[in-house]
PDB file of C-alpha atoms in Angstrom:
ATOM      1  CA  ALA A   1      42.568 -25.894-119.550  1.00 73.00           C
ATOM      2  CA  ALA A   2      41.178 -27.371-116.356  1.00 85.00           C
ATOM      3  CA  GLY A   3      43.206 -26.666-113.255  1.00 95.00           C
ATOM      4  CA  VAL A   4      43.408 -27.985-109.729  1.00 98.00           C
ATOM      5  CA  ILE A   5      40.366 -26.993-107.691  1.00 98.00           C
ATOM      6  CA  GLN A   6      40.553 -26.382-103.971  1.00 98.00           C
ATOM      7  CA  SER A   7      37.717 -25.721-101.594  1.00 98.00           C
ATOM      8  CA  PRO A   8      37.000 -23.750 -99.645  1.00 98.00           C
ATOM      9  CA  ARG A   9      39.185 -20.852-100.731  1.00 97.00           C
ATOM     10  CA  HIS A  10      38.976 -19.226 -97.319  1.00 98.00           C
ATOM     11  CA  LEU A  11      38.244 -20.766 -93.940  1.00 98.00           C
ATOM     12  CA  ILE A  12      38.111 -19.268 -90.477  1.00 98.00           C
ATOM     13  CA  LYS A  13      38.164 -21.543 -87.436  1.00 98.00           C
ATOM     14  CA  GLU A  14      38.586 -21.238 -83.700  1.00 98.00           C
ATOM     15  CA  LYS A  15      41.379 -22.906 -81.735  1.00 98.00           C
ATOM     16  CA  ARG A  16      40.762 -26.570 -81.044  1.00 97.00           C
ATOM     17  CA  GLU A  17      38.235 -26.877 -83.858  1.00 98.00           C
ATOM     18  CA  THR A  18      38.597 -29.164 -86.864  1.00 98.00           C
ATOM     19  CA  ALA A  19      38.870 -28.312 -90.547  1.00 98.00           C
ATOM     20  CA  THR A  20      38.637 -30.261 -93.776  1.00 98.00           C
ATOM     21  CA  LEU A  21      40.240 -29.007 -96.962  1.00 98.00           C
ATOM     22  CA  LYS A  22      39.389 -30.520-100.319  1.00 98.00           C
ATOM     23  CA  CYS A  23      41.399 -30.872-103.494  1.00 98.00           C
ATOM     24  CA  TYR A  24      40.176 -31.914-106.936  1.00 98.00           C
ATOM     25  CA  PRO A  25      43.099 -32.722-109.235  1.00 97.00           C
ATOM     26  CA  ILE A  26      43.346 -31.959-112.918  1.00 96.00           C
ATOM     27  CA  PRO A  27      41.359 -34.604-114.875  1.00 95.00           C
ATOM     28  CA  ARG A  28      43.365 -37.797-115.427  1.00 92.00           C
ATOM     29  CA  HIS A  29      45.925 -36.827-112.785  1.00 94.00           C
ATOM     30  CA  ASP A  30      46.304 -39.615-110.244  1.00 94.00           C
ATOM     31  CA  THR A  31      48.792 -38.101-107.808  1.00 96.00           C
ATOM     32  CA  VAL A  32      48.115 -35.312-105.328  1.00 97.00           C
ATOM     33  CA  TYR A  33      50.439 -33.388-103.045  1.00 97.00           C
ATOM     34  CA  TRP A  34      49.740 -31.075-100.094  1.00 98.00           C
ATOM     35  CA  TYR A  35      51.889 -28.110 -99.118  1.00 97.00           C
ATOM     36  CA  GLN A  36      51.626 -25.588 -96.290  1.00 98.00           C
ATOM     37  CA  GLN A  37      52.840 -21.992 -96.598  1.00 97.00           C
ATOM     38  CA  GLY A  38      52.908 -19.972 -93.387  1.00 96.00           C
ATOM     39  CA  PRO A  39      52.894 -16.165 -93.418  1.00 94.00           C
ATOM     40  CA  GLY A  40      56.115 -14.885 -94.967  1.00 92.00           C
ATOM     41  CA  GLN A  41      57.424 -18.421 -95.397  1.00 93.00           C
ATOM     42  CA  ASP A  42      58.060 -20.719 -98.323  1.00 93.00           C
ATOM     43  CA  PRO A  43      55.839 -23.698 -99.147  1.00 94.00           C
ATOM     44  CA  GLN A  44      56.574 -26.853 -97.127  1.00 95.00           C
ATOM     45  CA  PHE A  45      55.647 -30.326 -98.322  1.00 95.00           C
ATOM     46  CA  LEU A  46      53.186 -32.168 -96.114  1.00 97.00           C
ATOM     47  CA  ILE A  47      52.099 -35.414 -97.784  1.00 97.00           C
ATOM     48  CA  SER A  48      51.352 -37.016-101.142  1.00 96.00           C
ATOM     49  CA  PHE A  49      49.187 -39.788-102.544  1.00 96.00           C
ATOM     50  CA  TYR A  50      49.503 -41.904-105.664  1.00 95.00           C
ATOM     51  CA  GLU A  51      46.655 -44.151-106.741  1.00 92.00           C
ATOM     52  CA  LYS A  52      44.950 -43.675-103.366  1.00 93.00           C
ATOM     53  CA  MET A  53      47.982 -44.811-101.375  1.00 95.00           C
ATOM     54  CA  GLN A  54      50.208 -42.553 -99.325  1.00 95.00           C
ATOM     55  CA  SER A  55      53.327 -42.000-101.366  1.00 94.00           C
ATOM     56  CA  ASP A  56      55.569 -39.656 -99.406  1.00 93.00           C
ATOM     57  CA  LYS A  57      55.412 -37.782 -96.140  1.00 94.00           C
ATOM     58  CA  GLY A  58      56.951 -34.563 -94.962  1.00 94.00           C
ATOM     59  CA  SER A  59      56.589 -32.476 -91.833  1.00 89.00           C
ATOM     60  CA  ILE A  60      52.895 -33.111 -91.341  1.00 95.00           C
ATOM     61  CA  PRO A  61      51.708 -32.838 -87.720  1.00 95.00           C
ATOM     62  CA  ASP A  62      50.092 -35.891 -86.142  1.00 96.00           C
ATOM     63  CA  ARG A  63      46.923 -33.810 -85.756  1.00 97.00           C
ATOM     64  CA  PHE A  64      46.597 -33.777 -89.537  1.00 98.00           C
ATOM     65  CA  SER A  65      45.522 -36.667 -91.709  1.00 97.00           C
ATOM     66  CA  ALA A  66      44.778 -36.970 -95.383  1.00 98.00           C
ATOM     67  CA  GLN A  67      43.448 -39.429 -97.881  1.00 97.00           C
ATOM     68  CA  GLN A  68      42.805 -39.818-101.565  1.00 97.00           C
ATOM     69  CA  PHE A  69      39.506 -41.189-102.794  1.00 97.00           C
ATOM     70  CA  SER A  70      38.571 -43.433-105.699  1.00 95.00           C
ATOM     71  CA  ASP A  71      37.852 -40.412-107.927  1.00 95.00           C
ATOM     72  CA  TYR A  72      41.370 -39.146-107.045  1.00 96.00           C
ATOM     73  CA  HIS A  73      40.207 -36.143-105.089  1.00 97.00           C
ATOM     74  CA  SER A  74      41.921 -35.669-101.756  1.00 98.00           C
ATOM     75  CA  GLU A  75      40.982 -34.279 -98.360  1.00 98.00           C
ATOM     76  CA  LEU A  76      43.239 -32.887 -95.656  1.00 98.00           C
ATOM     77  CA  ASN A  77      41.728 -33.209 -92.197  1.00 98.00           C
ATOM     78  CA  MET A  78      43.075 -31.001 -89.452  1.00 98.00           C
ATOM     79  CA  SER A  79      42.076 -31.435 -85.815  1.00 97.00           C
ATOM     80  CA  SER A  80      42.756 -29.541 -82.584  1.00 98.00           C
ATOM     81  CA  LEU A  81      43.629 -26.484 -84.603  1.00 98.00           C
ATOM     82  CA  GLU A  82      46.306 -24.168 -83.250  1.00 98.00           C
ATOM     83  CA  LEU A  83      47.061 -20.543 -84.036  1.00 97.00           C
ATOM     84  CA  GLY A  84      50.206 -21.679 -85.828  1.00 97.00           C
ATOM     85  CA  ASP A  85      48.159 -23.656 -88.328  1.00 98.00           C
ATOM     86  CA  SER A  86      47.070 -20.393 -89.933  1.00 98.00           C
ATOM     87  CA  ALA A  87      48.542 -20.625 -93.410  1.00 98.00           C
ATOM     88  CA  LEU A  88      47.904 -21.106 -97.086  1.00 98.00           C
ATOM     89  CA  TYR A  89      47.405 -24.750 -97.964  1.00 98.00           C
ATOM     90  CA  PHE A  90      48.166 -25.705-101.529  1.00 98.00           C
ATOM     91  CA  CYS A  91      47.261 -28.863-103.300  1.00 98.00           C
ATOM     92  CA  ALA A  92      49.104 -29.930-106.434  1.00 97.00           C
ATOM     93  CA  SER A  93      48.495 -32.766-108.848  1.00 97.00           C
ATOM     94  CA  SER A  94      50.443 -34.652-111.464  1.00 95.00           C
ATOM     95  CA  TRP A  95      49.961 -37.456-113.900  1.00 92.00           C
ATOM     96  CA  GLY A  96      51.711 -40.602-112.809  1.00 84.00           C
ATOM     97  CA  HIS A  97      54.435 -40.981-110.301  1.00 75.00           C
ATOM     98  CA  GLY A  98      58.035 -39.885-110.627  1.00 77.00           C
ATOM     99  CA  ASP A  99      59.414 -36.671-112.000  1.00 81.00           C
ATOM    100  CA  ASN A 100      56.335 -35.292-113.737  1.00 88.00           C
ATOM    101  CA  GLU A 101      55.645 -31.651-113.018  1.00 93.00           C
ATOM    102  CA  GLN A 102      53.289 -30.776-110.193  1.00 95.00           C
ATOM    103  CA  PHE A 103      50.522 -28.298-110.995  1.00 96.00           C
ATOM    104  CA  PHE A 104      49.336 -26.237-108.061  1.00 97.00           C
ATOM    105  CA  GLY A 105      45.868 -25.108-107.145  1.00 98.00           C
ATOM    106  CA  PRO A 106      44.970 -21.609-105.923  1.00 97.00           C
ATOM    107  CA  GLY A 107      45.191 -22.615-102.277  1.00 98.00           C
ATOM    108  CA  THR A 108      42.973 -22.474 -99.206  1.00 98.00           C
ATOM    109  CA  ARG A 109      43.685 -19.714 -96.733  1.00 98.00           C
ATOM    110  CA  LEU A 110      43.058 -21.031 -93.232  1.00 98.00           C
ATOM    111  CA  THR A 111      42.834 -18.563 -90.380  1.00 98.00           C
ATOM    112  CA  VAL A 112      42.712 -19.901 -86.830  1.00 98.00           C
ATOM    113  CA  LEU A 113      41.476 -17.433 -84.211  1.00 97.00           C
TER     114      LEU A 113
ATOM    115  CA  ASP B   1      66.437 -28.386 -95.790  1.00 66.00           C
ATOM    116  CA  ALA B   2      66.610 -26.759 -99.192  1.00 67.00           C
ATOM    117  CA  LYS B   3      69.351 -28.033-101.451  1.00 86.00           C
ATOM    118  CA  THR B   4      69.549 -24.822-103.451  1.00 94.00           C
ATOM    119  CA  THR B   5      70.831 -21.285-102.938  1.00 95.00           C
ATOM    120  CA  GLN B   6      69.644 -18.284-104.896  1.00 97.00           C
ATOM    121  CA  PRO B   7      70.133 -14.523-104.752  1.00 97.00           C
ATOM    122  CA  THR B   8      67.530 -12.882-102.569  1.00 97.00           C
ATOM    123  CA  SER B   9      66.463 -10.376-105.195  1.00 97.00           C
ATOM    124  CA  MET B  10      67.152  -9.186-108.735  1.00 98.00           C
ATOM    125  CA  ASP B  11      65.951  -6.403-111.006  1.00 97.00           C
ATOM    126  CA  CYS B  12      65.393  -6.559-114.742  1.00 96.00           C
ATOM    127  CA  ALA B  13      64.286  -3.986-117.301  1.00 97.00           C
ATOM    128  CA  GLU B  14      61.170  -4.781-119.260  1.00 97.00           C
ATOM    129  CA  GLY B  15      61.989  -6.381-122.598  1.00 97.00           C
ATOM    130  CA  ARG B  16      65.426  -7.527-121.499  1.00 97.00           C
ATOM    131  CA  ALA B  17      66.440 -11.080-120.665  1.00 97.00           C
ATOM    132  CA  ALA B  18      66.289 -12.067-117.018  1.00 98.00           C
ATOM    133  CA  ASN B  19      68.954 -14.564-115.965  1.00 98.00           C
ATOM    134  CA  LEU B  20      68.296 -16.154-112.588  1.00 98.00           C
ATOM    135  CA  PRO B  21      71.147 -18.228-111.143  1.00 97.00           C
ATOM    136  CA  CYS B  22      70.895 -21.156-108.745  1.00 97.00           C
ATOM    137  CA  ASN B  23      73.473 -23.269-106.946  1.00 96.00           C
ATOM    138  CA  HIS B  24      72.723 -26.894-106.094  1.00 93.00           C
ATOM    139  CA  SER B  25      76.148 -28.321-105.378  1.00 91.00           C
ATOM    140  CA  THR B  26      74.839 -31.322-103.385  1.00 90.00           C
ATOM    141  CA  ILE B  27      72.423 -32.522-106.039  1.00 90.00           C
ATOM    142  CA  SER B  28      72.397 -36.273-106.614  1.00 88.00           C
ATOM    143  CA  GLY B  29      72.723 -37.870-110.019  1.00 84.00           C
ATOM    144  CA  ASN B  30      69.048 -38.716-110.428  1.00 86.00           C
ATOM    145  CA  GLU B  31      67.540 -35.568-108.904  1.00 90.00           C
ATOM    146  CA  TYR B  32      65.834 -33.100-111.209  1.00 92.00           C
ATOM    147  CA  VAL B  33      66.056 -29.316-110.999  1.00 94.00           C
ATOM    148  CA  TYR B  34      62.666 -27.586-111.118  1.00 95.00           C
ATOM    149  CA  TRP B  35      61.782 -23.932-111.434  1.00 97.00           C
ATOM    150  CA  TYR B  36      58.518 -22.503-110.180  1.00 98.00           C
ATOM    151  CA  ARG B  37      57.378 -18.959-109.585  1.00 98.00           C
ATOM    152  CA  GLN B  38      54.861 -17.509-107.193  1.00 97.00           C
ATOM    153  CA  ILE B  39      53.068 -14.253-107.812  1.00 95.00           C
ATOM    154  CA  HIS B  40      51.908 -12.747-104.537  1.00 89.00           C
ATOM    155  CA  SER B  41      50.013 -15.505-102.686  1.00 88.00           C
ATOM    156  CA  GLN B  42      48.861 -17.440-105.722  1.00 94.00           C
ATOM    157  CA  GLY B  43      49.690 -21.108-106.178  1.00 96.00           C
ATOM    158  CA  PRO B  44      53.230 -21.733-107.412  1.00 97.00           C
ATOM    159  CA  GLN B  45      53.358 -21.882-111.190  1.00 97.00           C
ATOM    160  CA  TYR B  46      55.472 -24.508-112.931  1.00 96.00           C
ATOM    161  CA  ILE B  47      58.031 -23.066-115.357  1.00 97.00           C
ATOM    162  CA  ILE B  48      60.475 -25.756-116.437  1.00 97.00           C
ATOM    163  CA  HIS B  49      62.559 -28.671-115.195  1.00 95.00           C
ATOM    164  CA  GLY B  50      65.578 -30.671-116.293  1.00 94.00           C
ATOM    165  CA  LEU B  51      68.060 -33.352-115.315  1.00 93.00           C
ATOM    166  CA  LYS B  52      71.284 -32.596-117.178  1.00 91.00           C
ATOM    167  CA  ASN B  53      70.440 -31.340-120.648  1.00 90.00           C
ATOM    168  CA  ASN B  54      69.438 -27.766-121.345  1.00 94.00           C
ATOM    169  CA  GLU B  55      65.702 -27.350-121.748  1.00 96.00           C
ATOM    170  CA  THR B  56      63.494 -24.772-123.446  1.00 97.00           C
ATOM    171  CA  ASN B  57      59.762 -24.232-123.510  1.00 96.00           C
ATOM    172  CA  GLU B  58      57.407 -21.378-124.326  1.00 95.00           C
ATOM    173  CA  MET B  59      58.104 -19.686-120.991  1.00 95.00           C
ATOM    174  CA  ALA B  60      61.817 -20.009-120.415  1.00 98.00           C
ATOM    175  CA  SER B  61      65.125 -21.770-120.963  1.00 98.00           C
ATOM    176  CA  LEU B  62      67.020 -23.778-118.390  1.00 98.00           C
ATOM    177  CA  ILE B  63      70.788 -24.032-118.632  1.00 97.00           C
ATOM    178  CA  ILE B  64      72.394 -26.687-116.415  1.00 96.00           C
ATOM    179  CA  THR B  65      76.167 -26.810-116.015  1.00 95.00           C
ATOM    180  CA  GLU B  66      77.948 -29.979-117.032  1.00 94.00           C
ATOM    181  CA  ASP B  67      78.780 -30.859-113.409  1.00 93.00           C
ATOM    182  CA  ARG B  68      75.100 -30.171-112.483  1.00 93.00           C
ATOM    183  CA  LYS B  69      76.115 -28.037-109.536  1.00 94.00           C
ATOM    184  CA  SER B  70      74.386 -24.935-110.812  1.00 95.00           C
ATOM    185  CA  SER B  71      71.782 -23.800-113.288  1.00 96.00           C
ATOM    186  CA  THR B  72      70.347 -20.621-114.775  1.00 98.00           C
ATOM    187  CA  LEU B  73      66.766 -19.846-115.656  1.00 98.00           C
ATOM    188  CA  ILE B  74      66.435 -17.467-118.576  1.00 98.00           C
ATOM    189  CA  LEU B  75      63.306 -15.447-119.292  1.00 98.00           C
ATOM    190  CA  PRO B  76      64.143 -14.151-122.766  1.00 97.00           C
ATOM    191  CA  HIS B  77      61.973 -11.010-122.810  1.00 96.00           C
ATOM    192  CA  ALA B  78      60.826 -10.073-119.325  1.00 97.00           C
ATOM    193  CA  THR B  79      57.500  -8.297-118.902  1.00 97.00           C
ATOM    194  CA  LEU B  80      56.001  -6.545-115.900  1.00 97.00           C
ATOM    195  CA  ARG B  81      53.843  -9.623-115.316  1.00 96.00           C
ATOM    196  CA  ASP B  82      56.991 -11.681-114.741  1.00 97.00           C
ATOM    197  CA  THR B  83      57.521  -9.916-111.405  1.00 97.00           C
ATOM    198  CA  ALA B  84      57.379 -12.758-108.885  1.00 98.00           C
ATOM    199  CA  VAL B  85      59.387 -14.940-106.518  1.00 97.00           C
ATOM    200  CA  TYR B  86      61.276 -17.565-108.532  1.00 98.00           C
ATOM    201  CA  TYR B  87      62.109 -20.834-106.816  1.00 97.00           C
ATOM    202  CA  CYS B  88      64.864 -23.166-107.912  1.00 96.00           C
ATOM    203  CA  ILE B  89      64.028 -26.571-106.463  1.00 95.00           C
ATOM    204  CA  VAL B  90      65.703 -29.950-106.260  1.00 91.00           C
ATOM    205  CA  ARG B  91      63.016 -32.558-106.126  1.00 90.00           C
ATOM    206  CA  VAL B  92      63.559 -35.332-103.574  1.00 88.00           C
ATOM    207  CA  GLY B  93      61.079 -38.139-104.142  1.00 88.00           C
ATOM    208  CA  ASP B  94      57.668 -36.483-104.251  1.00 89.00           C
ATOM    209  CA  LYS B  95      58.852 -33.462-102.333  1.00 90.00           C
ATOM    210  CA  LEU B  96      59.472 -30.122-103.960  1.00 92.00           C
ATOM    211  CA  ILE B  97      61.768 -28.606-101.350  1.00 90.00           C
ATOM    212  CA  PHE B  98      61.358 -24.863-101.671  1.00 91.00           C
ATOM    213  CA  GLY B  99      64.169 -22.558-100.617  1.00 86.00           C
ATOM    214  CA  THR B 100      63.815 -18.840-100.138  1.00 88.00           C
ATOM    215  CA  GLY B 101      63.748 -18.044-103.865  1.00 95.00           C
ATOM    216  CA  THR B 102      64.722 -14.930-105.820  1.00 98.00           C
ATOM    217  CA  ARG B 103      62.367 -11.986-105.847  1.00 97.00           C
ATOM    218  CA  LEU B 104      62.509 -10.696-109.437  1.00 98.00           C
ATOM    219  CA  GLN B 105      61.323  -7.165-109.995  1.00 98.00           C
ATOM    220  CA  VAL B 106      60.763  -6.170-113.621  1.00 97.00           C
ATOM    221  CA  PHE B 107      60.684  -2.419-114.099  1.00 97.00           C
ATOM    222  CA  PRO B 108      59.460  -0.313-117.062  1.00 96.00           C
TER     223      PRO B 108
END
């Protein structure tokens, strides 16, 4: 079965640079979620989108922004990168809004030097 | 903040049932309990979720107490590939609020 696709899988950036992470949800899923998992930490919710509108927001820094496009894929834009942004970034998708299960992608490992 | 508490770690013999407990005493009436697991640094894998009735699927069973303040995930026949961190999660809106999870080690 098709799964959530994230690209790139690995990304290395310098401090103060920008990064764009992409997420392609499972076909027919219209809701996407972004999570950040720092080294040795548990995943933390960042933001979600349903039908191209922001749905919920967590502890996402102001330097980060995200959007969902008409084909339901989503992009997480990160500017003025800091060392502390080094983490795994997971995207998840679900069908519809509410209590449907979220299916996670393999993640993007971002390293900021 | 996480709304769940779990044991830090558990062991289970291969082929035996693994019973993973979770406390969620502050859960609200319309909040679901979800279970996910994470193997190494892979994306969290959905296992099961429920509101107040017990649930079963091909992976596991979820037993929720009548007062909904605790639940137990049951893996009926644990295998070595079930070694992972298991997260019990109370979903708040869109957010899956992960706690520290239980590291389950299945041994031969």
